[in-house]
Amino acid sequence: MSARVLVLGSNFAGLTAALSIRSHLGRDADVTVVAPSDKFVFNPSLIWLPFGRRGRTDVSFPVAPTLEKRGATFVHGAATYVDPEAHRVETTEGDLDYDYLVIATGYRNDLDVVPGMSETPTITTLPDAERTYDAWRRFLDHPGDVVIGATQRASCFGAAYEFLFNTSYQLRRAGLHGKVKLTYVTSEPYAGHFGIDGMPGARTLMKMFAKKEGITVEANQSMSEIRPDAVVLDDGRELDYRFAMIVPPFRGQDFLAKTPDLVDAGGYVPVRPTYQSERWDDVYAVGIAAAVPVPWTTQVATGIPKTGFPSEQQAHVAAKNIVSQVRGEEPTVAKEFAKIPALCVMDAGNNGVAMVADHMLPPRKAAVMVPGPQNHAFKVAFEKYSLAKMKAGRVSLP
Ligand SMILES: Cc1cc2nc3c(=O)[nH]c(=O)nc-3n(C[C@H](O)[C@H](O)[C@H](O)COP(=O)(O)OP(=O)(O)OC[C@H]3O[C@@H](n4cnc5c(N)ncnc54)[C@H](O)[C@@H]3O)c2cc1C
């Protein structure tokens, strides 16, 4: 009888895990994927939506044909409860039994982080980025000062920086550069920390970029309120704005917390280096859904970004271990998040920075940051390649 593998989530981590398991096990695995969104969304492109440089269909595609072509079943619904003892997941489309479960349900915005966050433009989901498009249009009709930022406990700093530098580029195109004040507010201890700390030259490079673009940086800051016209900092200062985009912290999906001992305080699943949950051998968690302990203390709480490359790597590790378990072997493939290589391109509109390191988190033996306009072209090429790769289901490609 085929092993029943149930995957919750169909984006970077879920799609990769499901297709990798299918390709290794073929008919020996009956793979079902459940997700409330029937689209794969390439989140790294959300930075461009507010400026009209991309639309919904440019950055997403329907996942069902991709999965079905490779023999997996797609259920368009949401998981509502995991019962690891009964090997069952309740979903809006009925109960599903499993032999192996992969939780790849990613993140949701934690909008309670600061009063006013839920009314403030952000870009962390497709609908959010579409709403921010409207806010940017209104701003162009009535320009004024701009605040871009990431709140306390935020982790997705790459998106905040990319949006900051793209905003600067767009202000130039609109003839507003130098006429309005552009401020970056962040919980990071310094601009260039990125939530991963220690990238060589990052601090100097970000200082140079900010100076060249006329950006005022407010690092080490906690926000106490976001009003429709001002970001209020914990020290009482008010940063007035006509347009703001703020990145909130993320949390794991709420339904996971209904299962005792499954998730930590942030709603993420604590995992072993095999990506098995700490508690259950047949429950895996990959991508943003997997917990990563923050190995340092900063004055203002700063999260760790869980990017696409490690999400896919984790999915491959989990897939190999499930294949072993199905074959009656021990799940021995292990790769801690901190030791996965970092590979990231930070776009700046018509410029950018490539960041490559042997490890996501310090200590690192090799790490380099390469600035230059070629990085914009590289990010666009990366977008086209990733979307084509995922749509074709060729998840074994790098
Ligand atoms: C604006 C932005 C820019 C980014 N830029 C970059 C970048 O330049 N480079 C990079 O590497 N990374 C970038 N990232 C990070 C990257 O998007 C994430 O690493 C990636 O999305 C993680 O994939 P995931 O599959 O773990 O989670 P997600 O992408 O969050 O996917 C979660 C999946 O779970 C599903 N789901 C949700 N709830 C349920 C439920 N109840 N039941 C079943 N399924 C559920 C969702 O529908 C979705 O399919 C960026 C992120 C953002 C927001």
XYZ file of C-alpha atoms and ligand atoms in Angstrom, residues 7-15 34-47 77-80 104-108 123-125 156 158-159 162 250 253 255 286-289 306-311 314 343-346 379 382, ligand 1:
112
model
C 1.361 18.420 2.923
C -0.201 21.563 4.373
C 0.723 24.591 2.235
C 1.601 24.856 -1.450
C 4.101 27.681 -1.708
C 7.934 27.511 -1.674
C 8.226 24.861 1.034
C 5.005 22.873 0.509
C 5.224 22.610 -3.278
C -4.004 21.257 1.088
C -3.921 25.059 0.895
C -6.459 27.877 1.184
C -4.771 29.699 -1.705
C -4.967 27.884 -5.040
C -2.060 29.987 -6.321
C 1.688 29.819 -5.885
C 2.762 33.383 -5.074
C 6.332 34.536 -5.684
C 6.485 36.829 -2.647
C 9.889 38.362 -3.506
C 8.179 40.289 -6.329
C 5.621 41.905 -3.998
C 8.053 44.817 -3.556
C -9.126 24.345 1.562
C -7.610 25.248 4.916
C -6.380 22.907 7.611
C -8.167 23.666 10.876
C 4.476 24.175 5.361
C 1.871 26.755 6.267
C 4.218 29.737 6.352
C 3.300 32.955 8.128
C 0.580 35.418 8.832
C 3.639 44.457 1.238
C 3.930 41.143 3.024
C 0.996 39.442 1.259
C 11.473 40.251 6.803
C 15.087 42.239 2.973
C 11.596 43.284 1.855
C 14.153 46.585 -1.123
C 5.131 37.241 11.327
C -0.920 29.998 11.490
C -4.870 26.560 13.914
C 9.543 23.232 6.781
C 9.870 26.800 5.525
C 8.596 29.649 7.649
C 6.375 27.248 9.646
C 13.340 32.844 6.736
C 13.852 33.254 3.014
C 12.926 31.183 -0.011
C 16.210 29.329 -0.518
C 16.354 27.821 3.003
C 12.628 27.040 2.774
C 14.423 22.340 4.324
C 21.706 33.516 -1.166
C 19.837 36.752 -1.616
C 19.549 39.605 -4.088
C 18.341 42.924 -2.700
C 16.698 39.744 -9.482
C 15.765 35.067 -10.659
C 7.588 40.987 0.548
C 8.451 39.786 0.660
C 9.659 39.742 -0.036
C 10.473 38.623 0.057
N 11.638 38.614 -0.658
C 12.391 37.506 -0.656
C 13.570 37.433 -1.469
O 13.921 38.395 -2.159
N 14.282 36.280 -1.466
C 13.882 35.208 -0.709
O 14.554 34.170 -0.742
N 12.798 35.249 0.092
C 12.040 36.368 0.122
N 10.913 36.410 0.906
C 10.625 35.271 1.782
C 9.884 34.153 1.057
O 8.727 34.657 0.466
C 9.559 33.066 2.072
O 10.758 32.472 2.476
C 8.669 31.996 1.496
O 7.426 32.537 1.123
C 8.459 30.900 2.514
O 7.741 29.896 1.932
P 6.777 28.951 2.773
O 6.265 27.968 1.784
O 7.449 28.485 3.978
O 5.591 29.882 3.299
P 4.520 30.760 2.526
O 5.074 31.334 1.297
O 3.963 31.673 3.569
O 3.375 29.726 2.108
C 2.469 29.211 3.044
C 1.521 28.267 2.379
O 0.658 27.727 3.386
C -0.691 27.866 2.987
N -1.536 27.924 4.194
C -1.794 28.968 5.004
N -2.674 28.618 5.944
C -2.970 27.305 5.734
C -3.856 26.378 6.356
N -4.620 26.712 7.395
N -3.925 25.110 5.846
C -3.170 24.744 4.778
N -2.329 25.599 4.148
C -2.237 26.862 4.623
C -0.685 29.118 2.119
O -1.840 29.172 1.280
C 0.613 28.914 1.331
O 0.402 28.006 0.272
C 10.088 37.528 0.859
C 8.884 37.579 1.571
C 8.071 38.683 1.475
C 6.778 38.712 2.236
